[in-house]
Coordinates of C-alpha atoms in Angstrom, one line a residue:
X295 CA 28.1 -4.1 -42.3
X296 CA 31.1 -2.3 -43.1
X297 CA 34.1 -2.3 -40.5
X298 CA 34.0 1.7 -40.3
X299 CA 31.7 2.2 -37.2
X300 CA 31.8 6.1 -38.0
X301 CA 30.3 5.9 -41.1
X302 CA 26.4 6.4 -41.4
X303 CA 25.6 2.8 -41.0
X304 CA 22.1 1.8 -42.3
X305 CA 21.9 -1.5 -41.1
X306 CA 20.2 -4.0 -38.3
X307 CA 22.3 -6.5 -36.8
X308 CA 20.7 -9.8 -35.7
X309 CA 21.1 -10.0 -31.9
X310 CA 18.6 -11.2 -28.9
X311 CA 18.4 -10.9 -25.4
X312 CA 15.9 -13.6 -25.1
X313 CA 16.7 -17.0 -23.9
X314 CA 14.3 -19.7 -24.6
X315 CA 13.4 -19.7 -20.9
X316 CA 12.5 -16.0 -21.1
X317 CA 10.3 -16.8 -24.0
X318 CA 8.5 -19.7 -21.8
X319 CA 8.0 -17.4 -19.0
X320 CA 6.8 -14.5 -21.3
X321 CA 4.3 -16.7 -22.9
X322 CA 3.2 -18.3 -19.3
X323 CA 2.2 -14.9 -18.0
X324 CA 5.0 -15.6 -15.3
X325 CA 8.2 -13.0 -16.7
X326 CA 8.6 -10.4 -14.0
X327 CA 11.7 -8.6 -15.5
X328 CA 11.1 -8.2 -19.1
X329 CA 12.3 -4.6 -18.5
X330 CA 15.8 -6.4 -19.3
X331 CA 14.9 -7.6 -22.2
X332 CA 12.4 -5.3 -24.3
X333 CA 12.9 -1.8 -24.9
X334 CA 16.1 -0.1 -25.9
X335 CA 19.5 -1.1 -24.2
X336 CA 22.9 0.4 -25.6
X337 CA 25.2 -2.2 -25.6
X338 CA 28.6 -3.2 -27.2
X339 CA 28.1 -6.3 -29.7
X340 CA 31.4 -7.7 -31.3
X341 CA 33.4 -4.6 -30.6
X342 CA 30.8 -2.2 -31.9
X343 CA 28.5 0.2 -29.7
X344 CA 24.9 0.8 -30.5
X345 CA 21.7 -0.4 -29.3
X346 CA 19.6 -3.4 -29.2
X347 CA 16.0 -2.7 -29.6
X348 CA 12.9 -5.6 -28.8
X349 CA 9.3 -5.1 -29.3
X350 CA 6.2 -7.2 -29.0
X351 CA 3.9 -6.4 -32.0
X352 CA 2.6 -10.3 -32.5
X353 CA -0.1 -9.0 -35.5
X354 CA 2.5 -6.8 -37.3
X355 CA 3.7 -7.8 -40.9
X356 CA 6.7 -5.6 -40.8
X357 CA 8.6 -3.6 -37.8
X358 CA 10.9 -0.6 -38.0
X359 CA 12.7 1.9 -35.6
X360 CA 12.7 5.3 -36.7
X361 CA 14.4 7.9 -35.1
X362 CA 16.8 11.0 -34.9
X363 CA 19.4 8.9 -36.2
X364 CA 17.7 7.9 -39.7
X365 CA 15.9 11.1 -40.1
X366 CA 12.9 9.7 -38.8
X367 CA 13.1 6.9 -41.9
X368 CA 10.3 4.2 -41.9
X369 CA 12.1 1.2 -43.6
X370 CA 15.7 1.8 -43.3
X371 CA 16.4 -0.2 -39.9
X372 CA 14.1 -3.2 -40.3
X373 CA 13.9 -5.5 -37.1
X374 CA 14.0 -9.2 -37.4
X375 CA 11.0 -11.2 -36.2
X376 CA 11.9 -14.2 -34.0
X377 CA 11.5 -17.7 -35.6
X378 CA 9.8 -18.9 -32.6
X379 CA 6.3 -17.0 -33.5
X380 CA 6.6 -15.2 -30.0
X381 CA 5.4 -12.0 -32.1
X382 CA 9.1 -10.4 -30.9
X383 CA 10.9 -7.9 -33.3
X384 CA 14.5 -7.2 -32.4
X385 CA 17.6 -6.4 -33.8
X386 CA 21.1 -4.2 -32.7
X387 CA 21.3 -0.8 -34.5
X388 CA 25.2 0.1 -34.7
X389 CA 26.0 3.6 -33.5
X390 CA 22.6 4.6 -31.9
X391 CA 23.5 6.2 -28.6
X392 CA 21.8 6.6 -25.3
X393 CA 19.9 10.4 -25.7
X394 CA 18.5 9.3 -29.3
X395 CA 15.0 9.7 -30.1
X396 CA 12.9 6.8 -31.2
X397 CA 9.5 5.2 -32.4
X398 CA 8.9 2.1 -34.0
X399 CA 7.0 2.1 -37.6
X400 CA 4.5 -1.1 -37.8
X401 CA 2.9 -2.2 -40.6
X402 CA 0.2 -4.8 -39.3
X403 CA -1.1 -8.0 -41.3
X404 CA -4.0 -5.9 -42.6
X405 CA -1.8 -3.2 -43.9
X406 CA -2.6 -0.3 -41.5
X407 CA 0.2 1.7 -40.5
X408 CA 1.3 2.9 -37.1
X409 CA 3.9 4.6 -35.2
X410 CA 4.4 3.9 -31.8
X411 CA 6.3 4.9 -28.6
X412 CA 8.1 2.1 -26.9
X413 CA 6.1 0.5 -24.1
X414 CA 9.1 -0.4 -22.3
X415 CA 10.8 2.9 -22.9
X416 CA 12.4 4.5 -19.5
X417 CA 12.3 7.8 -20.9
X418 CA 10.2 10.0 -23.0
X419 CA 10.4 13.5 -24.4
X420 CA 8.4 16.1 -22.3
X421 CA 4.9 16.2 -23.4
X422 CA 3.2 17.3 -26.1
X423 CA 5.9 15.5 -27.9
X424 CA 6.1 11.5 -27.8
X425 CA 9.2 10.0 -29.1
X426 CA 10.9 7.7 -26.5
X427 CA 14.5 8.3 -25.8
X428 CA 17.5 5.8 -25.6
X429 CA 18.3 6.0 -21.8
X430 CA 20.1 3.4 -19.6
X431 CA 19.2 3.6 -15.8
X432 CA 22.4 3.5 -14.4
X433 CA 22.8 4.4 -10.7
X434 CA 25.0 4.2 -7.7
X435 CA 22.2 4.0 -4.9
X436 CA 23.2 5.4 -1.3
X437 CA 20.3 4.2 0.8
X438 CA 21.9 1.0 1.6
X439 CA 20.6 1.4 5.2
X440 CA 17.1 2.4 4.9
X441 CA 16.8 -0.8 2.6
X442 CA 18.6 -3.2 4.8
X443 CA 15.9 -1.6 7.9
X444 CA 12.8 -1.2 6.0
X445 CA 11.3 -4.3 6.7
X446 CA 10.7 -2.7 10.3
X447 CA 9.5 0.8 8.9
X448 CA 7.2 -1.0 6.3
X449 CA 5.7 -3.9 8.6
X450 CA 2.1 -3.8 9.5
X451 CA 2.4 -3.2 13.2
X452 CA 4.8 -0.3 12.7
X453 CA 3.3 3.1 12.3
X454 CA 2.0 4.2 8.8
X455 CA 1.1 7.8 8.2
X456 CA 1.0 8.8 4.5
X457 CA 1.3 12.3 2.9
X458 CA 0.0 11.8 -0.4
X459 CA 1.1 14.4 -3.0
X460 CA 1.1 15.6 -6.4
X461 CA 4.4 16.7 -7.5
X462 CA 3.5 19.4 -10.0
X463 CA 0.8 21.4 -7.5
X464 CA 2.3 21.1 -4.3
X465 CA 4.7 24.1 -5.3
X466 CA 5.3 25.9 -8.6
X467 CA 8.0 28.4 -9.1
X468 CA 5.0 30.4 -10.7
X469 CA 1.6 29.4 -9.0
X470 CA -0.3 31.2 -12.0
X471 CA 1.8 29.4 -14.8
X472 CA 0.9 25.7 -15.1
X473 CA 3.6 25.2 -17.4
X474 CA 6.2 26.2 -14.9
X475 CA 7.3 23.6 -12.3
X476 CA 9.9 22.6 -10.1
X477 CA 12.3 19.5 -11.0
X478 CA 12.8 16.4 -9.0
X479 CA 15.8 17.6 -7.1
X480 CA 14.1 20.9 -6.3
X481 CA 10.8 19.5 -5.3
X482 CA 12.8 16.9 -2.8
X483 CA 15.0 20.0 -1.4
X484 CA 11.7 21.5 -0.2
X485 CA 9.5 18.3 0.2
X486 CA 11.9 16.0 2.2
X487 CA 12.4 18.4 5.3
X488 CA 8.6 19.3 5.2
X489 CA 7.5 15.8 5.4
X490 CA 9.9 14.9 8.0
X491 CA 8.7 18.2 10.0
X492 CA 5.1 17.1 9.7
X493 CA 5.8 13.6 11.2
X494 CA 4.7 11.6 8.3
X495 CA 6.3 8.2 7.7
X496 CA 5.7 7.7 4.4
X497 CA 4.8 9.8 1.0
X498 CA 2.6 8.5 -1.8
X499 CA 3.6 10.4 -5.2
X500 CA 0.1 10.4 -7.6
X501 CA 1.4 8.6 -10.8
X502 CA 4.9 9.7 -11.5
X503 CA 5.0 7.5 -14.9
X504 CA 4.8 9.2 -18.1
X505 CA 1.2 10.5 -19.2
X506 CA 0.3 12.7 -21.9
X507 CA -2.6 14.6 -20.6
X508 CA -2.1 16.6 -17.2
X509 CA -5.6 16.8 -16.6
X510 CA -5.3 13.0 -15.9
X511 CA -3.1 13.7 -12.7
X512 CA -1.1 10.8 -14.0
X513 CA -3.8 8.1 -13.9
X514 CA -3.8 7.4 -17.9
X515 CA -0.4 6.3 -18.7
X516 CA 1.5 5.5 -21.8
X517 CA 5.0 5.1 -20.6
X518 CA 4.7 2.5 -17.9
X519 CA 8.4 1.9 -17.5
X520 CA 9.2 5.6 -17.5
X521 CA 9.2 8.6 -14.7
X522 CA 7.6 11.8 -16.4
X523 CA 9.8 13.7 -17.7
X524 CA 8.4 16.7 -16.6
X525 CA 10.7 17.3 -13.5
X526 CA 13.7 15.3 -14.9
X527 CA 15.5 12.4 -16.0
X528 CA 14.8 8.7 -14.1
X529 CA 18.1 9.1 -12.4
X530 CA 16.9 12.3 -10.9
X531 CA 13.5 10.9 -9.4
X532 CA 16.0 7.8 -8.0
X533 CA 17.7 10.7 -6.3
X534 CA 14.5 12.2 -5.1
X535 CA 13.6 8.6 -3.6
X536 CA 16.9 8.4 -2.1
X537 CA 16.5 11.6 -0.1
X538 CA 13.2 10.6 1.0
X539 CA 15.1 7.1 2.5
X540 CA 17.9 9.1 4.0
X541 CA 15.4 11.1 5.9
X542 CA 13.8 7.9 7.2
X543 CA 10.7 8.3 4.8
X544 CA 9.3 5.6 2.8
X545 CA 8.0 6.0 -0.9
X546 CA 4.6 4.7 -2.1
X547 CA 4.2 4.8 -5.9
X548 CA 0.4 5.3 -7.4
X549 CA 0.5 2.3 -9.9
X550 CA -2.4 2.0 -12.6
X551 CA -2.6 -1.7 -13.9
X552 CA -6.3 -1.2 -14.8
X553 CA -6.5 0.6 -18.0
X554 CA -4.8 3.0 -20.4
X555 CA -5.6 5.9 -22.6
X556 CA -5.7 5.8 -26.5
X557 CA -3.5 8.2 -27.7
X558 CA -1.8 7.1 -31.2
X559 CA 1.4 6.6 -29.4
X560 CA 0.8 4.4 -26.7
X561 CA -0.7 0.8 -26.3
X562 CA -4.1 1.1 -27.8
X563 CA -3.9 -0.9 -30.8
X564 CA -0.6 -1.2 -30.9
X565 CA 0.1 -3.5 -33.9
X566 CA -3.5 -2.9 -35.4
X567 CA -5.3 -5.3 -33.2
X568 CA -6.2 -5.6 -29.6
X569 CA -2.5 -6.4 -28.4
X570 CA -2.8 -5.4 -24.8
X571 CA -6.5 -4.8 -24.4
X572 CA -9.9 -7.0 -24.6
X573 CA -10.7 -7.3 -27.9
X574 CA -14.5 -7.2 -26.7
X575 CA -15.5 -3.9 -25.8
X576 CA -17.8 -4.7 -23.1
X577 CA -14.7 -6.0 -21.2
X578 CA -12.0 -3.6 -22.9
X579 CA -13.3 -0.3 -22.9
X580 CA -13.9 1.6 -19.6
X581 CA -16.8 4.0 -19.6
X582 CA -15.9 6.2 -17.1
X583 CA -12.4 7.0 -18.1
X584 CA -12.5 6.6 -21.9
X585 CA -10.2 4.3 -21.8
X586 CA -8.9 0.7 -22.3
X587 CA -8.9 -2.4 -20.0
X588 CA -5.7 -4.7 -20.3
X589 CA -6.6 -8.1 -21.4
X590 CA -5.8 -10.0 -18.2
X591 CA -6.1 -13.3 -19.7
X592 CA -3.4 -12.9 -22.4
X593 CA -0.4 -14.1 -20.5
X594 CA 2.2 -11.7 -22.6
X595 CA 0.1 -8.7 -20.8
X596 CA 0.0 -10.5 -17.6
X597 CA 4.0 -10.7 -17.9
X598 CA 3.9 -7.0 -18.9
X599 CA 2.5 -6.1 -16.2
X600 CA 4.0 -8.1 -13.4
X601 CA 7.3 -6.8 -15.0
X602 CA 6.0 -3.2 -14.6
X603 CA 5.1 -3.9 -10.5
X604 CA 8.6 -5.7 -10.1
X605 CA 10.5 -2.7 -12.1
X606 CA 9.6 -0.2 -9.5
X607 CA 10.8 -1.8 -6.7
X608 CA 13.5 -3.2 -8.5
X609 CA 15.0 0.1 -10.1
X610 CA 13.5 2.7 -7.9
X611 CA 13.6 1.2 -4.3
X612 CA 9.9 1.9 -4.1
X613 CA 8.8 1.0 -0.7
X614 CA 4.9 0.3 -1.9
X615 CA 2.4 0.3 -4.6
X616 CA -0.9 1.9 -4.3
X617 CA -2.8 -0.2 -7.0
X618 CA -5.4 2.2 -8.5
X619 CA -9.0 1.4 -9.1
X620 CA -8.9 -2.4 -8.2
X621 CA -12.9 -2.3 -7.7
X622 CA -13.3 -1.8 -11.3
X623 CA -10.5 -4.4 -12.5
X624 CA -12.1 -7.2 -10.2
X625 CA -15.8 -6.4 -11.4
X626 CA -16.9 -7.2 -15.2
X627 CA -20.3 -4.9 -14.4
X628 CA -18.1 -1.8 -12.9
X629 CA -20.0 1.4 -14.0
X630 CA -21.8 -0.7 -16.5
X631 CA -25.5 -1.2 -17.2
X632 CA -27.5 -4.4 -17.6
X633 CA -26.4 -6.0 -20.7
X634 CA -23.3 -3.6 -21.2
X635 CA -21.0 -6.7 -19.9
X636 CA -20.1 -9.9 -20.1
X637 CA -20.8 -12.4 -17.5
X638 CA -17.5 -14.7 -16.5
X639 CA -17.6 -18.3 -17.4
X640 CA -19.9 -19.4 -14.2
X641 CA -22.3 -16.7 -14.6
X642 CA -21.0 -14.2 -12.1
X643 CA -19.6 -10.4 -12.4
X644 CA -16.0 -11.0 -11.0
X645 CA -13.5 -11.1 -13.5
X646 CA -11.5 -14.2 -13.0
X647 CA -8.5 -13.2 -15.1
X648 CA -7.8 -9.9 -13.2
X649 CA -8.3 -11.6 -9.8
X650 CA -5.6 -14.1 -10.7
X651 CA -3.2 -11.8 -12.2
X652 CA -3.7 -9.6 -8.7
X653 CA -2.9 -12.8 -6.9
X654 CA 0.0 -13.5 -8.7
X655 CA 1.5 -10.2 -9.0
X656 CA 1.1 -10.2 -5.2
X657 CA 2.8 -13.2 -4.4
X658 CA 5.7 -12.2 -6.5
X659 CA 6.1 -9.1 -5.3
X660 CA 6.2 -10.3 -1.6
X661 CA 8.3 -13.5 -2.6
X662 CA 11.0 -11.0 -4.2
X663 CA 10.4 -8.0 -1.9
X664 CA 9.3 -9.0 1.7
X665 CA 9.7 -5.6 3.1
X666 CA 7.2 -3.2 0.8
X667 CA 3.6 -2.9 1.0
X668 CA 1.3 -3.4 -2.0
X669 CA -2.2 -1.0 -1.1
X670 CA -5.6 -1.7 -2.9
X671 CA -7.8 0.9 -3.6
X672 CA -11.1 -1.2 -3.5
X673 CA -14.2 0.3 -2.8
X674 CA -16.1 -3.2 -3.2
X675 CA -16.9 -5.8 -0.2
X676 CA -14.9 -8.3 -2.3
X677 CA -13.7 -11.0 0.0
X678 CA -9.8 -10.8 1.5
X679 CA -8.3 -8.2 -0.4
X680 CA -5.5 -7.9 2.1
X681 CA -5.4 -11.5 3.2
X682 CA -3.0 -13.9 2.0
X683 CA -3.8 -15.8 -1.4
X684 CA -3.5 -19.3 0.5
X685 CA -6.4 -18.1 2.5
X686 CA -8.4 -17.4 -0.8
X687 CA -7.3 -13.5 -0.5
X688 CA -5.7 -11.3 -3.4
X689 CA -3.0 -11.0 -1.1
X690 CA -2.4 -7.0 -1.0
X691 CA -0.7 -5.6 2.3
X692 CA -3.6 -2.9 2.9
X693 CA -6.9 -1.8 1.5
X694 CA -8.1 1.7 1.4
X695 CA -11.3 1.9 4.0
X696 CA -13.7 3.9 1.7
X697 CA -16.9 2.9 4.0
X698 CA -15.0 4.7 6.9
X699 CA -14.4 7.7 4.8
X700 CA -17.7 7.8 3.7
X701 CA -19.4 7.5 6.6
X702 CA -17.3 9.6 8.5
X703 CA -17.5 12.5 6.4
X704 CA -20.9 12.4 6.0
X705 CA -21.5 12.2 10.0
X706 CA -19.2 15.3 10.4
X707 CA -20.9 17.3 7.6
X708 CA -24.0 17.0 10.0
X709 CA -24.8 19.9 12.4
X710 CA -23.7 19.0 15.7
X711 CA -27.4 19.4 17.1
X712 CA -28.5 16.5 14.8
X713 CA -25.4 14.3 15.4
X714 CA -26.9 12.1 18.2
X715 CA -29.0 10.7 16.0
X716 CA -26.1 9.7 13.6
X717 CA -23.7 8.3 15.9
X718 CA -24.0 4.5 14.4
X719 CA -22.3 6.1 10.9
X720 CA -19.0 6.6 13.0
X721 CA -19.4 3.4 15.0
X722 CA -20.1 1.0 12.5
X723 CA -16.7 1.0 11.1
X724 CA -15.6 -0.6 14.0
X725 CA -18.1 -3.6 13.3
X726 CA -15.8 -4.6 10.4
X727 CA -12.4 -2.9 11.0
X728 CA -10.4 -6.1 11.4
X729 CA -11.6 -7.9 8.5
X730 CA -9.2 -6.2 6.4
X731 CA -5.9 -4.6 6.9
X732 CA -7.4 -1.2 6.5
X733 CA -5.7 1.9 5.5
X734 CA -8.2 5.1 6.5
X735 CA -7.9 7.5 3.1
X736 CA -8.7 11.2 3.3
X737 CA -7.3 11.4 -0.3
X738 CA -7.4 13.9 -3.3
X739 CA -10.8 12.3 -4.5
X740 CA -12.2 14.1 -1.8
X741 CA -11.4 17.6 -2.4
X742 CA -12.0 17.5 -6.2
X743 CA -15.1 17.9 -8.6
X744 CA -17.1 20.2 -6.5
X745 CA -16.6 18.2 -3.6
X746 CA -15.2 21.2 -1.8
X747 CA -12.0 21.0 0.5
X748 CA -12.4 19.3 3.9
X749 CA -12.3 22.3 6.0
X750 CA -15.5 23.7 4.0
X751 CA -17.0 20.1 4.5
X752 CA -17.3 20.9 8.5
X753 CA -20.3 22.7 9.7
X754 CA -20.3 25.8 11.7
X755 CA -18.6 29.3 12.1
X756 CA -14.7 29.4 11.1
X757 CA -13.8 28.5 15.2
X758 CA -16.3 25.8 14.6
X759 CA -15.0 24.3 11.2
X760 CA -11.4 24.4 12.4
X761 CA -12.4 22.6 15.8
X762 CA -14.2 20.1 13.8
X763 CA -11.4 19.2 11.5
X764 CA -9.1 18.8 14.4
X765 CA -11.7 16.4 15.9
X766 CA -12.1 14.2 12.7
X767 CA -8.1 14.3 12.9
X768 CA -8.2 13.0 16.4
X769 CA -10.9 10.4 15.4
X770 CA -9.0 9.2 12.3
X771 CA -5.7 8.7 14.1
X772 CA -7.1 7.0 17.0
X773 CA -8.8 4.7 14.9
X774 CA -7.5 1.4 14.1
X775 CA -5.6 1.3 10.7
X776 CA -3.2 3.2 9.0
X777 CA -3.3 6.6 7.8
X778 CA -3.4 8.5 4.6
X779 CA -3.8 12.4 4.2
X780 CA -3.7 14.4 1.0
X781 CA -1.5 17.7 0.7
X782 CA -3.1 20.7 2.4
X783 CA -5.7 18.9 4.1
X784 CA -2.6 19.3 7.1
X785 CA -3.4 22.9 7.1
X786 CA -6.9 23.6 6.1
X787 CA -6.9 24.2 2.5
X788 CA -9.6 26.7 1.4
X789 CA -10.0 26.0 -2.3
X790 CA -10.4 22.6 -3.9
X791 CA -7.3 21.2 -5.1
X792 CA -6.1 22.3 -8.8
X793 CA -3.6 20.2 -10.4
X794 CA -2.8 23.5 -12.5
X795 CA -2.3 25.6 -9.6
X796 CA -0.3 24.8 -6.3
X797 CA -1.5 24.8 -2.7
X798 CA -2.7 27.8 -0.5
X799 CA 1.0 28.2 1.7
X800 CA -0.2 31.7 2.6
X801 CA -2.8 30.5 4.9
X802 CA -0.3 29.4 7.4
X803 CA -0.1 33.3 8.0
X804 CA -3.3 32.6 9.9
X805 CA -3.4 31.5 13.2
X806 CA -6.5 28.8 12.8
X807 CA -4.4 27.4 9.9
X808 CA -0.8 27.5 11.5
X809 CA -2.8 25.8 14.5
X810 CA -4.3 23.0 12.6
X811 CA -0.7 22.4 11.2
X812 CA 0.7 22.2 14.4
X813 CA -2.1 19.7 15.4
X814 CA -1.1 17.3 12.5
X815 CA 2.3 17.5 13.4
X816 CA 1.7 16.3 16.9
X817 CA -0.9 13.9 16.4
X818 CA 1.4 12.4 13.5
X819 CA 3.9 12.0 16.5
X820 CA 1.6 10.4 19.0
X821 CA 0.5 7.9 16.3
X822 CA 4.4 6.8 15.7
X823 CA 5.5 7.2 19.5
X824 CA 2.7 5.4 21.2
X825 CA 2.7 2.0 20.4
X826 CA -0.8 1.6 21.3
X827 CA -1.7 3.2 18.6
X828 CA 0.2 1.4 16.1
X829 CA 1.4 -2.1 17.2
X830 CA -1.9 -3.8 17.0
X831 CA -3.7 -1.4 14.4
X832 CA -4.9 -4.1 12.5
X833 CA -6.0 -6.6 15.3
X834 CA -9.2 -6.5 17.4
X835 CA -6.9 -7.0 20.3
X836 CA -5.8 -3.1 20.2
X837 CA -9.2 -1.6 20.6
X838 CA -11.8 -1.5 23.4
X839 CA -15.0 0.5 23.3
X840 CA -15.7 2.3 26.7
X841 CA -18.6 4.6 26.1
X842 CA -20.3 4.2 22.7
X843 CA -24.0 4.8 23.6
X844 CA -24.4 8.5 25.2
X845 CA -26.1 9.3 22.3
X846 CA -27.6 12.6 24.0
X847 CA -24.3 14.3 24.7
X848 CA -22.6 12.6 21.2
X849 CA -19.7 11.5 23.3
X850 CA -17.6 8.2 22.4
X851 CA -14.8 7.0 24.6
X852 CA -12.4 3.9 23.3
X853 CA -9.1 2.4 24.5
X854 CA -6.0 1.9 22.3
X855 CA -3.8 -1.1 23.4
X856 CA -0.2 -2.1 22.7
X857 CA 1.0 -5.5 23.3
X858 CA 2.1 -4.5 26.5
X859 CA -0.2 -3.7 29.5
X860 CA 1.2 -0.6 30.2
X861 CA 0.8 0.7 26.6
X862 CA -3.4 1.8 27.0
X863 CA -4.4 4.9 25.7
X864 CA -7.9 6.4 26.4
X865 CA -9.4 8.4 23.8
X866 CA -12.6 10.5 24.5
X867 CA -14.3 12.6 21.5
X868 CA -17.1 15.4 22.4
X869 CA -18.9 16.0 18.9
X870 CA -20.8 19.3 20.2
X871 CA -19.7 22.4 20.7
X872 CA -20.8 21.9 24.3
X873 CA -18.0 21.9 27.1
X874 CA -18.6 18.8 29.5
X875 CA -17.3 19.4 33.1
X876 CA -16.8 16.4 35.0
X877 CA -17.6 13.9 32.6
X878 CA -17.6 10.4 34.0
X879 CA -15.8 7.7 32.0
X880 CA -15.6 3.9 33.1
X881 CA -12.1 2.8 32.6
X882 CA -11.0 -1.0 33.1
X883 CA -7.7 -0.3 34.9
X884 CA -7.2 1.5 38.1
X885 CA -4.2 3.9 38.2
X886 CA -3.3 7.5 37.6
X887 CA -4.1 9.1 34.1
X888 CA -2.4 12.2 32.3
X889 CA -3.8 13.8 29.3
X890 CA -0.9 13.9 26.3
X891 CA -2.9 15.3 23.9
X892 CA -6.0 17.8 23.7
X893 CA -7.4 19.1 19.9
X894 CA -8.8 22.3 22.0
X895 CA -5.5 23.4 23.4
X896 CA -4.7 26.9 23.0
X897 CA -1.8 26.4 20.6
X898 CA -4.1 24.7 18.1
X899 CA -6.5 27.7 17.9
X900 CA -8.6 25.7 20.4
X901 CA -10.6 27.6 23.2
X902 CA -8.2 25.8 25.9
X903 CA -10.6 23.2 27.9
X904 CA -8.1 20.9 28.9
X905 CA -7.1 18.3 31.7
X906 CA -4.0 19.5 33.8
X907 CA -2.4 17.6 36.2
X908 CA -2.5 13.8 37.1
X909 CA -5.8 12.0 37.0
X910 CA -6.7 9.3 39.8
X911 CA -9.3 7.1 38.9
X912 CA -11.6 6.1 41.5
X913 CA -13.1 2.3 42.6
X914 CA -16.7 3.2 41.1
X915 CA -18.4 0.5 39.0
X916 CA -19.3 2.8 35.7
X917 CA -20.6 1.7 32.3
X918 CA -19.6 -1.7 32.7
X919 CA -16.2 -0.8 34.2
X920 CA -14.8 -1.0 37.6
X921 CA -13.1 2.2 37.7
X922 CA -14.3 5.7 36.8
X923 CA -12.5 8.9 35.8
X924 CA -13.9 12.5 35.8
X925 CA -12.8 14.5 32.7
X926 CA -13.4 17.9 31.1
X927 CA -14.6 17.4 27.4
X928 CA -13.6 20.0 25.2
X929 CA -16.0 21.4 22.8
X930 CA -15.9 19.7 19.4
X931 CA -12.9 18.2 20.8
X932 CA -11.2 15.4 21.8
X933 CA -8.9 14.2 24.6
X934 CA -6.0 11.7 24.7
X935 CA -4.6 9.9 28.0
X936 CA -2.4 7.8 29.0
X937 CA -1.7 5.3 31.8
X938 CA 1.1 6.3 33.9

């Protein structure tokens, strides 16, 4: 190399950021900070500024870095293979600055030539362009107060009400132009105050990692270590997360360690061999999503995914990861016909390597960040998904309660005249509600692919549809477990979610939609404020059935309890449009009661069948309880009362 750093340097200098212990951990599947080593790192070496590049390509015969700094030449900037047979190629390229575009040119041992993006890149060109960009992640965070106190906000006995968002389609500058999007900062300016006003405690962002195809909604990733450039830079996303934290709102990121697409610049056949995916397509190919499954048996791949999980907590201050498609990870026969899958070593259908990886991932996350949550989207009855690994569980903090969601929507779709025959559909969830730390999800999956928006799943005329939806939300927010609601559901979106457009915000001009939004706001506040609804939300001690067998009237009543005797709420649901006057409910406690929320109140576009004043229980055994309360039950409505 010449001493003139201003000349067009064509050399790659030997340099390594890897220690021998890094290599040992990488090859053992235990390295959780690979993003500090792999990728493109601007730095100064022996007085010369440039960028250090490192990439894993174990089946490569030749690797060069090409970019706008060398006219995209395939050969001038050849990386050095490490001497330790780790499969890592690395080197320092002088004069390459932040902002430079680059890719890797790889010739495999078979002679095949590939051009790939950087698996560890922190920033990519806006699709459809596919080059990686040299980009440091420097940022001065201003959320120290949140970070120091978030253990309480994210704990299992704190309110946890999640607003699920697709950033591109929440709002658009031009709803008719799918290419028009707001920046991270512009979204934050609108979204943070809205989420705060609505009373949600957390947001969940559908995948913000870089992905080539909008129609995947972000679930087919090519840039695992990069926020999508559609809305701005990585620092812009950091600023957005910080804005949520300054408003005391937690941020959960959707994370996809289950599969990846076959785009030419992505992970698939990265060096001409099956580097990241299983070589046997009975394990390595995903028929549902036309994508490829990570090889959880390969330690270097485990280190890649482990580092990726930690990366979002470490560099982006995430408060949680919602792990997508866990069922597909842990079951070899997921969506596969007989003969199209390979049993494990003991003849079963569980992917033992994926299970072992998830345990390792959760143990590492909670060891390093004990004040966050990992949340599993798992539709199966696999044991102990949200139980500690030392008890044989997978170690997640929470698990989506898919059974509750399916049974609840099936019940609410039915005409009230038939509901008495199906009441067990609703009550069944309490049989297993405390077997896991369950989150109740009404997610994006329920309002796409012809399933219709939630409002139009409800039976009856317009008034009844809104009443049913308020009743459904009453049941959801008073049922044990944390909550998740997809954007638009809070005001009664009337069209299926379309990622190319935006939500139907104009509906808020109409009283029924505004009333529903106000109701969600109020029940969110109740869930947050009432210790009875969240303090023991994963504990059977926090729930008690009061009336479970009044099938003819389709009435359910139950109590929610905090750890203190005075934290006691009574919830009564009337699943028919018939008003029940002087309806008797047995209660275990003598005292005075006050209605604190009624889904039929006029302010919510209800008919106004409410309970006013102080209600006094009488000493009279009813339904196995020592005291009796007489109530007005609203049509297709819920009344929530507290002991005062």
